[in-house]
JSON list of C-alpha atoms in Angstrom, two decimals:
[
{"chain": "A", "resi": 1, "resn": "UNK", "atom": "CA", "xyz": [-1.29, -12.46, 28.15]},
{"chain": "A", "resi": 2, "resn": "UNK", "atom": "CA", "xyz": [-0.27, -11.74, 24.61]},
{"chain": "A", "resi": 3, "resn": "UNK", "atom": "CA", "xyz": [-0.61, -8.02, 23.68]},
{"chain": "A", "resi": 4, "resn": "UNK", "atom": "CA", "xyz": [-2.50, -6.81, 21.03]},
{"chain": "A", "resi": 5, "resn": "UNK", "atom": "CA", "xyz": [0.18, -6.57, 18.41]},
{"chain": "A", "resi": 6, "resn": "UNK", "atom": "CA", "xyz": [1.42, -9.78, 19.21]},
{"chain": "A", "resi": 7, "resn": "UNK", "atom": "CA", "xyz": [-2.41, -11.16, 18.87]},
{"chain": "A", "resi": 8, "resn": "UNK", "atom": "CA", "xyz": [-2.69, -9.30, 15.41]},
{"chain": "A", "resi": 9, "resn": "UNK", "atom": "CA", "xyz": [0.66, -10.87, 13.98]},
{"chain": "A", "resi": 10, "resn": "UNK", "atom": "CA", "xyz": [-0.13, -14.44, 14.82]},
{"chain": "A", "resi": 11, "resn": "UNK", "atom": "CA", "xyz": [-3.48, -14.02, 13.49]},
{"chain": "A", "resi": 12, "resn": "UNK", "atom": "CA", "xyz": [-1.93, -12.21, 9.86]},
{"chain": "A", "resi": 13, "resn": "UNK", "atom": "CA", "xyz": [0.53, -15.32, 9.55]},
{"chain": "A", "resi": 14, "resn": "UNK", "atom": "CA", "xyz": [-2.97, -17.89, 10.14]},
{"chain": "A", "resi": 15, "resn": "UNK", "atom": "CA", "xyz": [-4.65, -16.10, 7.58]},
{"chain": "A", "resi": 16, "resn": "UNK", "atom": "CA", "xyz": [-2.26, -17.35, 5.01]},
{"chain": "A", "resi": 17, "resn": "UNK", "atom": "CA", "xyz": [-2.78, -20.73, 5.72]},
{"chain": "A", "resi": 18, "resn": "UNK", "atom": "CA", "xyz": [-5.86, -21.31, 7.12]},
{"chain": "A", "resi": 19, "resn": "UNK", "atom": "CA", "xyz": [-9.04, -23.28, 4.90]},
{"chain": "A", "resi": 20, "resn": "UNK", "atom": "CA", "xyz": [-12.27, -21.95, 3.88]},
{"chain": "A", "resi": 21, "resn": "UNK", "atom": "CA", "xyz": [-14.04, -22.75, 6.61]},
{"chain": "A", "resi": 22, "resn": "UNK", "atom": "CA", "xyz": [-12.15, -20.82, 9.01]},
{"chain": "A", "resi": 23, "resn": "UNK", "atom": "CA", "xyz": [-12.12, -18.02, 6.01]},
{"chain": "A", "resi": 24, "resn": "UNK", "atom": "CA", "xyz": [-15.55, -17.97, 6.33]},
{"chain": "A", "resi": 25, "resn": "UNK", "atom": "CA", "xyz": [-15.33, -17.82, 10.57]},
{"chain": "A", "resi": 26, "resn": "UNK", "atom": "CA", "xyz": [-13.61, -14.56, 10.53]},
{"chain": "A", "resi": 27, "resn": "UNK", "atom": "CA", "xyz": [-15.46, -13.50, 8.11]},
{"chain": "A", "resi": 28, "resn": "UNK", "atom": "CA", "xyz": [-18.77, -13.92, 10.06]},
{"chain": "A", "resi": 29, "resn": "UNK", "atom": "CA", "xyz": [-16.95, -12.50, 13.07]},
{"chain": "A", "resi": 30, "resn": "UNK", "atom": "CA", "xyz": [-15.72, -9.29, 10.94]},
{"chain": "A", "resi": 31, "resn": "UNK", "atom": "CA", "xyz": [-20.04, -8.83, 9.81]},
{"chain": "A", "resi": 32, "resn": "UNK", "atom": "CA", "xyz": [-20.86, -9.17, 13.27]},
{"chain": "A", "resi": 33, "resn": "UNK", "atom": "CA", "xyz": [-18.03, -6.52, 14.73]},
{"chain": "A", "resi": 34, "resn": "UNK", "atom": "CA", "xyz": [-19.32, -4.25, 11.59]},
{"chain": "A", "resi": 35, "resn": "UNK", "atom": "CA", "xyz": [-22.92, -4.35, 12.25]},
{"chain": "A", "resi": 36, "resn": "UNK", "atom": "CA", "xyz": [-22.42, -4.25, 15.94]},
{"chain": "A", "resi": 37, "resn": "UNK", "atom": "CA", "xyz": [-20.10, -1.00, 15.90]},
{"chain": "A", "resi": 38, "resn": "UNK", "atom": "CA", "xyz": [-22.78, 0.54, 13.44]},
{"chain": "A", "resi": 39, "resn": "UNK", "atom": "CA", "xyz": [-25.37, -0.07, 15.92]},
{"chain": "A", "resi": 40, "resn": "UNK", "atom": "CA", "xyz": [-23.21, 1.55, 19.28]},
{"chain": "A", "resi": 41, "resn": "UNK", "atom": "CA", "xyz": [-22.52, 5.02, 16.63]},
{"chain": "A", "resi": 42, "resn": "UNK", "atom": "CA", "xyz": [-25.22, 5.25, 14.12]},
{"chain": "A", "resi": 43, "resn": "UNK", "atom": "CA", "xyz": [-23.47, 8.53, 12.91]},
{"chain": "A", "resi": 44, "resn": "UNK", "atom": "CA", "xyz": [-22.14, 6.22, 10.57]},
{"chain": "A", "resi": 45, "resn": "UNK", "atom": "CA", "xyz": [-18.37, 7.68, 10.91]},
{"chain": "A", "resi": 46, "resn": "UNK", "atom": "CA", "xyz": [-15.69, 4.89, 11.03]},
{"chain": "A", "resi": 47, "resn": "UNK", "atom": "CA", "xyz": [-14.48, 4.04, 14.36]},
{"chain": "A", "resi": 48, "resn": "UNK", "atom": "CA", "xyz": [-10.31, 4.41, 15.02]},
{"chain": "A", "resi": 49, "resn": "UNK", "atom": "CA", "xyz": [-9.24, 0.48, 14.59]},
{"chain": "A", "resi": 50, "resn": "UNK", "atom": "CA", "xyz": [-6.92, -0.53, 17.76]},
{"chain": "A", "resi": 51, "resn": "UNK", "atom": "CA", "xyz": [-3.86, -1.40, 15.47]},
{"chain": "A", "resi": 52, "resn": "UNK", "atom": "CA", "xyz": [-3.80, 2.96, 15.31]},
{"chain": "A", "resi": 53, "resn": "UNK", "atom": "CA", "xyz": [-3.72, 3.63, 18.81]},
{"chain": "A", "resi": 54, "resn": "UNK", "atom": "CA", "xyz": [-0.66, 0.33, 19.18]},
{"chain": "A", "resi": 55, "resn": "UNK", "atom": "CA", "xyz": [1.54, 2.53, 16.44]},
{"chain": "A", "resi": 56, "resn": "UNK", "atom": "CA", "xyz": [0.73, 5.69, 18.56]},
{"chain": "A", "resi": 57, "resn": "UNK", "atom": "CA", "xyz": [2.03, 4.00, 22.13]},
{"chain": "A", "resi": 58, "resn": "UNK", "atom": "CA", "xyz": [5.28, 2.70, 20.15]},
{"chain": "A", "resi": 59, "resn": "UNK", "atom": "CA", "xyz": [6.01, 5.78, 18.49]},
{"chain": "A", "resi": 60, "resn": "UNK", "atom": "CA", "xyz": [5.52, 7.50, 22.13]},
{"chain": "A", "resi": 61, "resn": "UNK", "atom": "CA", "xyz": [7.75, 4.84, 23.84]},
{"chain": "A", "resi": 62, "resn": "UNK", "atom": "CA", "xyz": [10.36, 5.28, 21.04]},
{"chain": "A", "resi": 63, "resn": "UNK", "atom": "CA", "xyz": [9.90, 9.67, 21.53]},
{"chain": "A", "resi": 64, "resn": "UNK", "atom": "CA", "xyz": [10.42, 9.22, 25.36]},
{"chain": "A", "resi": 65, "resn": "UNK", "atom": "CA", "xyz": [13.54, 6.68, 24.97]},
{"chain": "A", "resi": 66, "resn": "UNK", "atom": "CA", "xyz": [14.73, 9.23, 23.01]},
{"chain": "A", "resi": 67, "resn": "UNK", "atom": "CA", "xyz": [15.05, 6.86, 19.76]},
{"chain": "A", "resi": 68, "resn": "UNK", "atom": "CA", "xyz": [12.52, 9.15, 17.46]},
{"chain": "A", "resi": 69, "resn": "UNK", "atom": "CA", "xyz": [13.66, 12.09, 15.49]},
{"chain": "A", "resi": 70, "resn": "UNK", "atom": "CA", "xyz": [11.77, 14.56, 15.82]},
{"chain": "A", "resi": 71, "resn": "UNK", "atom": "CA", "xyz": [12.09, 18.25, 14.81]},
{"chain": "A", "resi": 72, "resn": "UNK", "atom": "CA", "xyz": [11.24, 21.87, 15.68]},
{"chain": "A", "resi": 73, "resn": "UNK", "atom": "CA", "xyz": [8.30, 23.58, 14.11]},
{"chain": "A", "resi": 74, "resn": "UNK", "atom": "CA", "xyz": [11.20, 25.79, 12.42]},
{"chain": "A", "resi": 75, "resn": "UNK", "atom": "CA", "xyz": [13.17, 23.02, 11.09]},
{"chain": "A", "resi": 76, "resn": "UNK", "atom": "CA", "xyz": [9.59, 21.85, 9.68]},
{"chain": "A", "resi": 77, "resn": "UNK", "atom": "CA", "xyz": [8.71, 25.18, 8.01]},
{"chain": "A", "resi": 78, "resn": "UNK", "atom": "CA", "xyz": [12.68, 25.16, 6.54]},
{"chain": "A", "resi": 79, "resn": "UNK", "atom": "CA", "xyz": [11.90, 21.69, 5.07]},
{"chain": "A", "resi": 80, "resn": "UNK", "atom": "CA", "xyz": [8.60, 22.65, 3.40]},
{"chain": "A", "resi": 81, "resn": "UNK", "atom": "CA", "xyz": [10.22, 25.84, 1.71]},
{"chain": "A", "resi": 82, "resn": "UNK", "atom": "CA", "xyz": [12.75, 24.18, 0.13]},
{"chain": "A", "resi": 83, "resn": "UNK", "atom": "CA", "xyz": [10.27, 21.28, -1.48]}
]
């Protein structure tokens, strides 16, 4: 089964190539997703797409491989003095 990220890249390259009618497809499917996430949270607030929560499990994978740089809340403070 293809992941998400993989889903959302092969569907970004068909956009570019793809006709009006299937334009128009995902564009009804996009109204639908809209008007049906309005209707579960009527608050009206915006609900965090999936794409957000993929860039949060790579970053995490990358932090526990130890291939993210990351720095101490004193290095942080340091950096915003000096800006």
């Amino acid at each position: 089964m293809e992941s998400t990220l993989e889903i959302r890249k092969r569907i970004h390259e068909f956009i570019d190539i793809a006709d009006n009618r299937i334009l128009r497809i995902f564009n009804g499917i996009i109204d639908a997703e809209e008007k049906e996430n309005f209707d579960n949270d009527p608050s009206g607030y915006p609900q965090v797409p999936d794409y957000v929560y993929d860039r949060i499990e790579e970053a995490r994978e990358k932090y526990l491989k130890g291939e993210l740089k990351t720095s101490s809340w004193e290095e942080v403070k340091e950096r915003l003095k000096n800006i």
